[in-house]
Amino acid sequence: MAVTIREVAKAAGVHVSTVSRTFSSPHLVNSATRERVLAAAQRLDYRPNRAASALTTGRTHNLGLIVADIANPFFPPLIKAAQAYAREREYHVFVADTDEDPQAEEELIQTLAKQVDGVVLVAPRLSNLAIERLGMDLPFVVVNRRVKGLSAVLMDIGHGTSEAVEHLAGLGHRRIVLVPGPRASWSSEQMSRAAASAAERLGVELVVTGPNTPTEQGGVAAAAEVLDSGATAAIAYNDLVAIGVIEGLDRRGVDVPGQVSVVGVDDTVTGRLNRPKLTTIAMPTPAAGRTAVDLLLQAVAGGRTAAQATLETSLTVRDSTGPAPS
C-alpha cells in the first residue's frame, strides 16, 4: 500500500496541512519543520501525488521561463540557475524561446498559461501594455523590464555602462560610439541613458547608432557605422554584438584595440574565448534566474505582488580595450 500524507504527518508530529505545504509551497514552512517532514517522508518512502495535488490546490508545480533567444550565451546560465532553484522547491521549469519575436512571445505565454502556475519573462520584446494585459490572468515576474504591477528583477546595466565610459575616457578616448540593441529592449534604453549621462559628466562625445539586431551578424553589420562615426571606442549591446563588431572591423583591416577599443555586455564564455579577450560588463545572470523564481513562487503562494530586486553589474577589463590612438 502506498504511504499516505496522514502517515507522514503522524510520523513528523505535524498537521496534514503542514505536510501538504511542505511539498506545495516549501518556502511557507519554517526550515526546522520542513526538514522534519522531509525526513519522515524519506523514511516512509512517501511520494506526493502531483496529479491529485493539482486537482486539490489548482497548482501544477510547473513554471514557465520565456527567453528572447536561447542561442545567445547570456541566457543558458540564467536558465540553469532558475531550473536548479525551482527543483529544490519541487517545481519544474518549461523553457521557451521567442527568437526575438513579440508575436511568438504572446503565443507562448497563452499556451503556457494552461500548464504552469506562473511565468518568468526574460528580456521581453512585447510592449508593457501587452505584458500588463497578459499578467492579469497569471503571476508574472519580468527580468530586465519594469512593468506596472508586476514583480521585476533588474540587472543594473546603467552602472556597468557608466563604468565602461569612465574606463574608455581614462584611456584617452574622446569620441565613443554606443551600439544598442533592439528598439523594444529595456537594457538598451538604460545603456543609452547611462552612457549619455557619463559622457556629459566626463566631457567626451557620445554617438548612438542603431537599433541593431542583438546577434554577431548584427555586430558585423554595425561595424561600418562604428567606423563612419569617427569614434575610437565602441560599447556594444551584448557580447555577441561586440564580437561581431570586432569581426567587421577586422575585415576592414582595423585593429582592436590598437585603432578601436570595443566593450561588450554580459561576460559570456564566448567573450572570454574571443581573441582579443573581450572587455565586458559582467551581468549577474545566475543570481537573476534564482531571484526571479523566488519572486514568482512568492507570487504563486501569496497572491499578486510587485516586488523589485536590483542586481549589481560591473566592468571586467580584458584585452579588447586600450589607449586611444594618437
CSV table of C-alpha atoms in Angstrom, one decimal:
chain,number,residue,atom,x,y,z
A,1,MET,CA,0.0,0.0,0.0
A,2,ALA,CA,1.2,3.5,-0.8
A,3,VAL,CA,2.1,5.7,2.1
A,4,THR,CA,-0.5,8.4,2.7
A,5,ILE,CA,0.0,12.0,3.7
A,6,ARG,CA,-1.6,11.3,7.0
A,7,GLU,CA,1.0,8.7,7.9
A,8,VAL,CA,3.8,11.3,7.1
A,9,ALA,CA,2.0,13.9,9.3
A,10,LYS,CA,1.8,11.4,12.2
A,11,ALA,CA,5.5,10.4,11.9
A,12,ALA,CA,6.6,14.0,11.7
A,13,GLY,CA,4.3,15.2,14.5
A,14,VAL,CA,2.6,17.9,12.4
A,15,HIS,CA,-0.8,18.6,10.9
A,16,VAL,CA,-1.6,17.1,7.5
A,17,SER,CA,-1.8,20.7,6.0
A,18,THR,CA,1.8,21.3,7.1
A,19,VAL,CA,2.9,18.2,5.1
A,20,SER,CA,0.9,19.5,2.1
A,21,ARG,CA,2.5,22.9,2.3
A,22,THR,CA,6.0,21.4,2.6
A,23,PHE,CA,5.5,19.8,-0.8
A,24,SER,CA,3.4,22.5,-2.5
A,25,SER,CA,4.9,25.7,-1.0
A,26,PRO,CA,8.0,24.8,1.0
A,27,HIS,CA,9.1,28.5,1.4
A,28,LEU,CA,6.0,28.9,3.6
A,29,VAL,CA,7.1,26.3,6.1
A,30,ASN,CA,9.9,27.1,8.6
A,31,SER,CA,13.1,25.3,7.9
A,32,ALA,CA,13.1,23.1,11.0
A,33,THR,CA,9.6,21.8,10.4
A,34,ARG,CA,10.3,21.4,6.7
A,35,GLU,CA,13.3,19.2,7.4
A,36,ARG,CA,11.4,17.1,9.9
A,37,VAL,CA,8.6,16.5,7.4
A,38,LEU,CA,11.0,15.7,4.6
A,39,ALA,CA,12.9,13.3,6.8
A,40,ALA,CA,9.7,11.5,7.8
A,41,ALA,CA,8.7,11.3,4.1
A,42,GLN,CA,12.0,9.8,3.2
A,43,ARG,CA,11.9,7.2,6.0
A,44,LEU,CA,8.4,6.1,4.9
A,45,ASP,CA,9.3,6.4,1.1
A,46,TYR,CA,6.4,8.8,0.6
A,47,ARG,CA,5.9,10.2,-2.9
A,48,PRO,CA,3.4,13.0,-3.3
A,49,ASN,CA,0.8,12.6,-6.0
A,50,ARG,CA,1.3,15.6,-8.2
A,51,ALA,CA,-1.9,15.0,-10.3
A,52,ALA,CA,-4.1,14.7,-7.2
A,53,SER,CA,-2.4,17.8,-5.7
A,54,ALA,CA,-3.1,19.8,-8.8
A,55,LEU,CA,-6.8,18.9,-8.6
A,56,THR,CA,-6.9,19.8,-5.0
A,57,THR,CA,-4.8,23.0,-5.0
A,58,GLY,CA,-5.2,24.1,-8.6
A,59,ARG,CA,-1.4,24.2,-8.9
A,60,THR,CA,0.6,22.3,-11.5
A,61,HIS,CA,4.1,22.7,-9.8
A,62,ASN,CA,5.3,23.9,-13.2
A,63,LEU,CA,6.7,27.3,-14.1
A,64,GLY,CA,7.3,28.9,-17.5
A,65,LEU,CA,10.6,30.6,-18.4
A,66,ILE,CA,10.5,32.5,-21.7
A,67,VAL,CA,13.7,34.0,-23.2
A,68,ALA,CA,14.3,36.2,-26.2
A,69,ASP,CA,17.0,33.9,-27.8
A,70,ILE,CA,18.2,30.7,-26.3
A,71,ALA,CA,21.2,30.7,-28.7
A,72,ASN,CA,22.5,33.8,-27.0
A,73,PRO,CA,25.1,32.6,-24.4
A,74,PHE,CA,23.7,35.2,-22.0
A,75,PHE,CA,20.6,33.0,-21.3
A,76,PRO,CA,21.8,29.4,-20.5
A,77,PRO,CA,23.4,30.4,-17.1
A,78,LEU,CA,20.2,32.1,-16.1
A,79,ILE,CA,18.1,29.2,-17.2
A,80,LYS,CA,20.3,26.6,-15.5
A,81,ALA,CA,20.2,28.6,-12.2
A,82,ALA,CA,16.4,29.1,-12.4
A,83,GLN,CA,15.8,25.4,-13.0
A,84,ALA,CA,18.1,24.3,-10.2
A,85,TYR,CA,16.4,26.7,-7.7
A,86,ALA,CA,12.9,25.6,-8.8
A,87,ARG,CA,13.9,21.9,-8.5
A,88,GLU,CA,14.9,22.5,-4.9
A,89,ARG,CA,11.4,23.7,-4.2
A,90,GLU,CA,9.7,20.7,-6.0
A,91,TYR,CA,8.9,22.8,-9.2
A,92,HIS,CA,9.7,22.1,-12.8
A,93,VAL,CA,10.5,24.7,-15.4
A,94,PHE,CA,9.3,24.8,-19.0
A,95,VAL,CA,11.7,26.8,-21.2
A,96,ALA,CA,10.6,28.5,-24.4
A,97,ASP,CA,12.4,30.7,-26.9
A,98,THR,CA,10.7,33.6,-28.8
A,99,ASP,CA,13.5,34.2,-31.3
A,100,GLU,CA,13.2,38.0,-30.6
A,101,ASP,CA,9.6,37.9,-31.9
A,102,PRO,CA,6.9,39.6,-29.8
A,103,GLN,CA,4.1,37.8,-31.5
A,104,ALA,CA,5.7,34.4,-30.7
A,105,GLU,CA,6.2,35.7,-27.2
A,106,GLU,CA,2.5,36.3,-26.7
A,107,GLU,CA,1.5,33.0,-28.2
A,108,LEU,CA,3.9,31.1,-25.9
A,109,ILE,CA,2.5,32.9,-22.8
A,110,GLN,CA,-1.0,32.0,-23.8
A,111,THR,CA,0.0,28.4,-24.4
A,112,LEU,CA,2.0,28.0,-21.2
A,113,ALA,CA,-0.8,29.7,-19.1
A,114,LYS,CA,-2.7,26.4,-19.3
A,115,GLN,CA,0.2,24.3,-18.0
A,116,VAL,CA,2.0,26.4,-15.4
A,117,ASP,CA,1.5,28.3,-12.1
A,118,GLY,CA,3.4,31.4,-13.3
A,119,VAL,CA,5.8,32.7,-15.9
A,120,VAL,CA,9.2,34.4,-15.8
A,121,LEU,CA,9.7,36.7,-18.8
A,122,VAL,CA,13.4,37.4,-19.6
A,123,ALA,CA,14.2,40.4,-21.7
A,124,PRO,CA,10.7,40.5,-23.2
A,125,ARG,CA,10.0,42.2,-26.6
A,126,LEU,CA,6.3,42.7,-26.0
A,127,SER,CA,5.0,46.2,-25.0
A,128,ASN,CA,4.4,46.9,-21.4
A,129,LEU,CA,0.7,47.2,-22.1
A,130,ALA,CA,0.6,43.7,-23.6
A,131,ILE,CA,2.5,42.3,-20.7
A,132,GLU,CA,0.2,44.0,-18.2
A,133,ARG,CA,-2.8,42.5,-20.0
A,134,LEU,CA,-1.4,39.0,-20.1
A,135,GLY,CA,-0.3,39.3,-16.5
A,136,MET,CA,-3.9,39.8,-15.3
A,137,ASP,CA,-4.5,36.1,-15.6
A,138,LEU,CA,-1.3,34.6,-14.4
A,139,PRO,CA,1.5,35.5,-12.0
A,140,PHE,CA,4.5,37.0,-13.9
A,141,VAL,CA,8.0,38.1,-13.0
A,142,VAL,CA,9.8,40.1,-15.6
A,143,VAL,CA,13.6,40.2,-15.9
A,144,ASN,CA,15.2,43.4,-17.2
A,145,ARG,CA,12.0,45.3,-17.7
A,146,ARG,CA,9.8,47.4,-15.4
A,147,VAL,CA,6.1,46.7,-15.8
A,148,LYS,CA,3.4,48.3,-13.7
A,149,GLY,CA,2.0,45.9,-11.1
A,150,LEU,CA,4.4,43.1,-11.8
A,151,SER,CA,7.5,41.9,-9.9
A,152,ALA,CA,10.8,42.5,-11.6
A,153,VAL,CA,14.4,41.5,-11.5
A,154,LEU,CA,16.6,44.3,-12.8
A,155,MET,CA,20.3,44.0,-13.6
A,156,ASP,CA,21.7,47.5,-13.2
A,157,ILE,CA,23.2,47.8,-16.6
A,158,GLY,CA,23.3,51.6,-16.2
A,159,HIS,CA,26.0,51.3,-13.5
A,160,GLY,CA,28.2,49.0,-15.7
A,161,THR,CA,27.7,51.3,-18.7
A,162,SER,CA,28.9,54.3,-16.7
A,163,GLU,CA,32.0,52.3,-15.6
A,164,ALA,CA,32.7,51.4,-19.2
A,165,VAL,CA,32.5,55.1,-20.3
A,166,GLU,CA,34.8,56.0,-17.4
A,167,HIS,CA,37.2,53.3,-18.4
A,168,LEU,CA,37.4,54.4,-22.0
A,169,ALA,CA,37.7,58.1,-21.1
A,170,GLY,CA,40.5,57.2,-18.8
A,171,LEU,CA,42.3,55.6,-21.7
A,172,GLY,CA,42.1,58.9,-23.6
A,173,HIS,CA,39.1,58.1,-25.9
A,174,ARG,CA,37.2,61.4,-26.6
A,175,ARG,CA,34.6,60.1,-29.0
A,176,ILE,CA,32.7,56.9,-28.1
A,177,VAL,CA,30.0,55.1,-30.1
A,178,LEU,CA,27.2,53.2,-28.5
A,179,VAL,CA,25.9,50.2,-30.5
A,180,PRO,CA,22.5,49.5,-28.9
A,181,GLY,CA,20.2,46.5,-29.4
A,182,PRO,CA,16.5,46.2,-30.4
A,183,ARG,CA,14.2,49.1,-30.1
A,184,ALA,CA,12.0,47.3,-27.5
A,185,SER,CA,14.9,46.4,-25.2
A,186,TRP,CA,14.8,47.9,-21.7
A,187,SER,CA,18.5,47.2,-21.3
A,188,SER,CA,19.3,49.1,-24.4
A,189,GLU,CA,17.3,52.1,-23.2
A,190,GLN,CA,19.1,52.0,-19.8
A,191,MET,CA,22.5,51.8,-21.5
A,192,SER,CA,21.8,54.8,-23.7
A,193,ARG,CA,20.7,57.0,-20.8
A,194,ALA,CA,23.7,56.0,-18.6
A,195,ALA,CA,26.2,56.4,-21.4
A,196,ALA,CA,24.9,59.9,-22.3
A,197,SER,CA,25.0,61.0,-18.7
A,198,ALA,CA,28.5,59.6,-18.1
A,199,ALA,CA,29.8,61.1,-21.4
A,200,GLU,CA,28.4,64.6,-20.5
A,201,ARG,CA,30.0,64.4,-17.0
A,202,LEU,CA,33.4,63.3,-18.4
A,203,GLY,CA,33.4,65.7,-21.3
A,204,VAL,CA,33.5,63.1,-24.0
A,205,GLU,CA,31.4,62.9,-27.2
A,206,LEU,CA,28.8,60.0,-27.5
A,207,VAL,CA,27.5,58.8,-30.8
A,208,VAL,CA,24.5,56.4,-30.8
A,209,THR,CA,23.8,54.1,-33.8
A,210,GLY,CA,21.1,51.5,-34.3
A,211,PRO,CA,18.8,50.0,-33.4
A,212,ASN,CA,20.7,46.7,-34.1
A,213,THR,CA,19.9,43.0,-34.2
A,214,PRO,CA,21.4,41.6,-31.0
A,215,THR,CA,23.5,38.9,-32.7
A,216,GLU,CA,27.0,38.5,-34.0
A,217,GLN,CA,25.7,39.2,-37.5
A,218,GLY,CA,24.1,42.4,-36.2
A,219,GLY,CA,27.5,43.5,-34.9
A,220,VAL,CA,29.3,42.8,-38.2
A,221,ALA,CA,26.7,44.9,-39.9
A,222,ALA,CA,27.2,47.7,-37.4
A,223,ALA,CA,31.0,47.8,-37.9
A,224,ALA,CA,30.6,50.1,-40.8
A,225,GLU,CA,28.6,52.7,-38.7
A,226,VAL,CA,31.3,52.4,-36.0
A,227,LEU,CA,34.0,53.4,-38.5
A,228,ASP,CA,31.8,56.1,-40.0
A,229,SER,CA,31.2,57.6,-36.6
A,230,GLY,CA,34.9,58.5,-36.3
A,231,ALA,CA,34.9,57.1,-32.7
A,232,THR,CA,37.9,55.4,-31.3
A,233,ALA,CA,35.9,53.2,-28.9
A,234,ALA,CA,32.6,51.3,-29.0
A,235,ILE,CA,30.2,49.9,-26.4
A,236,ALA,CA,28.0,47.2,-27.8
A,237,TYR,CA,24.6,45.9,-26.6
A,238,ASN,CA,26.0,42.5,-25.7
A,239,ASP,CA,29.0,40.3,-26.1
A,240,LEU,CA,27.7,38.8,-29.4
A,241,VAL,CA,27.3,42.2,-31.0
A,242,ALA,CA,30.7,43.2,-29.7
A,243,ILE,CA,32.3,40.1,-31.2
A,244,GLY,CA,30.6,40.9,-34.5
A,245,VAL,CA,31.8,44.5,-34.4
A,246,ILE,CA,35.4,43.2,-33.9
A,247,GLU,CA,35.0,40.8,-36.8
A,248,GLY,CA,33.6,43.5,-39.0
A,249,LEU,CA,36.4,45.9,-38.1
A,250,ASP,CA,39.0,43.1,-38.8
A,251,ARG,CA,37.5,42.6,-42.3
A,252,ARG,CA,38.2,46.2,-42.9
A,253,GLY,CA,41.8,46.0,-41.6
A,254,VAL,CA,41.1,47.9,-38.4
A,255,ASP,CA,43.0,46.6,-35.3
A,256,VAL,CA,41.3,46.1,-32.0
A,257,PRO,CA,42.3,47.6,-29.6
A,258,GLY,CA,45.1,49.4,-31.5
A,259,GLN,CA,42.8,51.6,-33.6
A,260,VAL,CA,39.3,51.0,-32.0
A,261,SER,CA,38.5,49.7,-28.5
A,262,VAL,CA,35.4,47.5,-28.0
A,263,VAL,CA,33.4,46.8,-24.9
A,264,GLY,CA,30.6,44.1,-24.7
A,265,VAL,CA,27.9,43.3,-22.1
A,266,ASP,CA,27.1,40.0,-20.3
A,267,ASP,CA,30.6,38.5,-19.6
A,268,THR,CA,29.7,35.3,-21.5
A,269,VAL,CA,32.1,32.4,-22.1
A,270,THR,CA,32.1,33.4,-25.8
A,271,GLY,CA,33.6,36.8,-24.9
A,272,ARG,CA,36.3,35.1,-22.7
A,273,LEU,CA,37.3,32.8,-25.6
A,274,ASN,CA,37.3,35.5,-28.2
A,275,ARG,CA,40.6,37.0,-29.4
A,276,PRO,CA,41.2,39.6,-28.3
A,277,LYS,CA,39.5,38.6,-25.0
A,278,LEU,CA,36.5,40.9,-24.5
A,279,THR,CA,36.3,43.7,-22.0
A,280,THR,CA,32.7,43.5,-20.9
A,281,ILE,CA,30.1,44.5,-18.4
A,282,ALA,CA,29.5,41.4,-16.2
A,283,MET,CA,25.8,40.6,-15.7
A,284,PRO,CA,24.7,38.5,-12.7
A,285,THR,CA,22.7,36.1,-14.8
A,286,PRO,CA,22.6,33.1,-12.4
A,287,ALA,CA,21.5,35.3,-9.5
A,288,ALA,CA,18.8,36.8,-11.7
A,289,GLY,CA,17.5,33.3,-12.5
A,290,ARG,CA,17.3,32.3,-8.9
A,291,THR,CA,15.8,35.6,-7.8
A,292,ALA,CA,13.1,35.5,-10.5
A,293,VAL,CA,12.0,32.1,-9.5
A,294,ASP,CA,11.9,33.1,-5.8
A,295,LEU,CA,9.8,36.1,-6.5
A,296,LEU,CA,7.5,34.0,-8.8
A,297,LEU,CA,6.9,31.4,-6.1
A,298,GLN,CA,6.1,34.1,-3.6
A,299,ALA,CA,3.5,35.5,-6.1
A,300,VAL,CA,2.1,32.0,-6.7
A,301,ALA,CA,1.8,31.3,-2.9
A,302,GLY,CA,0.6,34.7,-1.7
A,303,GLY,CA,-1.2,36.4,-4.4
A,304,ARG,CA,-0.1,39.3,-6.7
A,305,THR,CA,3.0,41.3,-5.6
A,306,ALA,CA,5.1,44.0,-7.3
A,307,ALA,CA,8.4,43.3,-5.6
A,308,GLN,CA,11.6,44.6,-7.3
A,309,ALA,CA,15.1,43.3,-7.0
A,310,THR,CA,18.1,45.2,-8.5
A,311,LEU,CA,21.3,43.3,-9.0
A,312,GLU,CA,24.8,44.9,-9.4
A,313,THR,CA,26.8,44.9,-12.6
A,314,SER,CA,30.5,45.7,-13.0
A,315,LEU,CA,33.1,46.2,-15.7
A,316,THR,CA,35.6,43.4,-16.4
A,317,VAL,CA,38.6,44.7,-18.2
A,318,ARG,CA,40.4,42.4,-20.7
A,319,ASP,CA,42.2,42.8,-24.0
A,320,SER,CA,39.7,44.5,-26.4
A,321,THR,CA,40.2,47.9,-24.9
A,322,GLY,CA,43.4,50.0,-24.9
A,323,PRO,CA,44.7,53.6,-25.1
A,324,ALA,CA,43.2,55.8,-27.7
A,325,PRO,CA,45.3,56.1,-30.9
A,326,SER,CA,47.2,59.4,-31.1
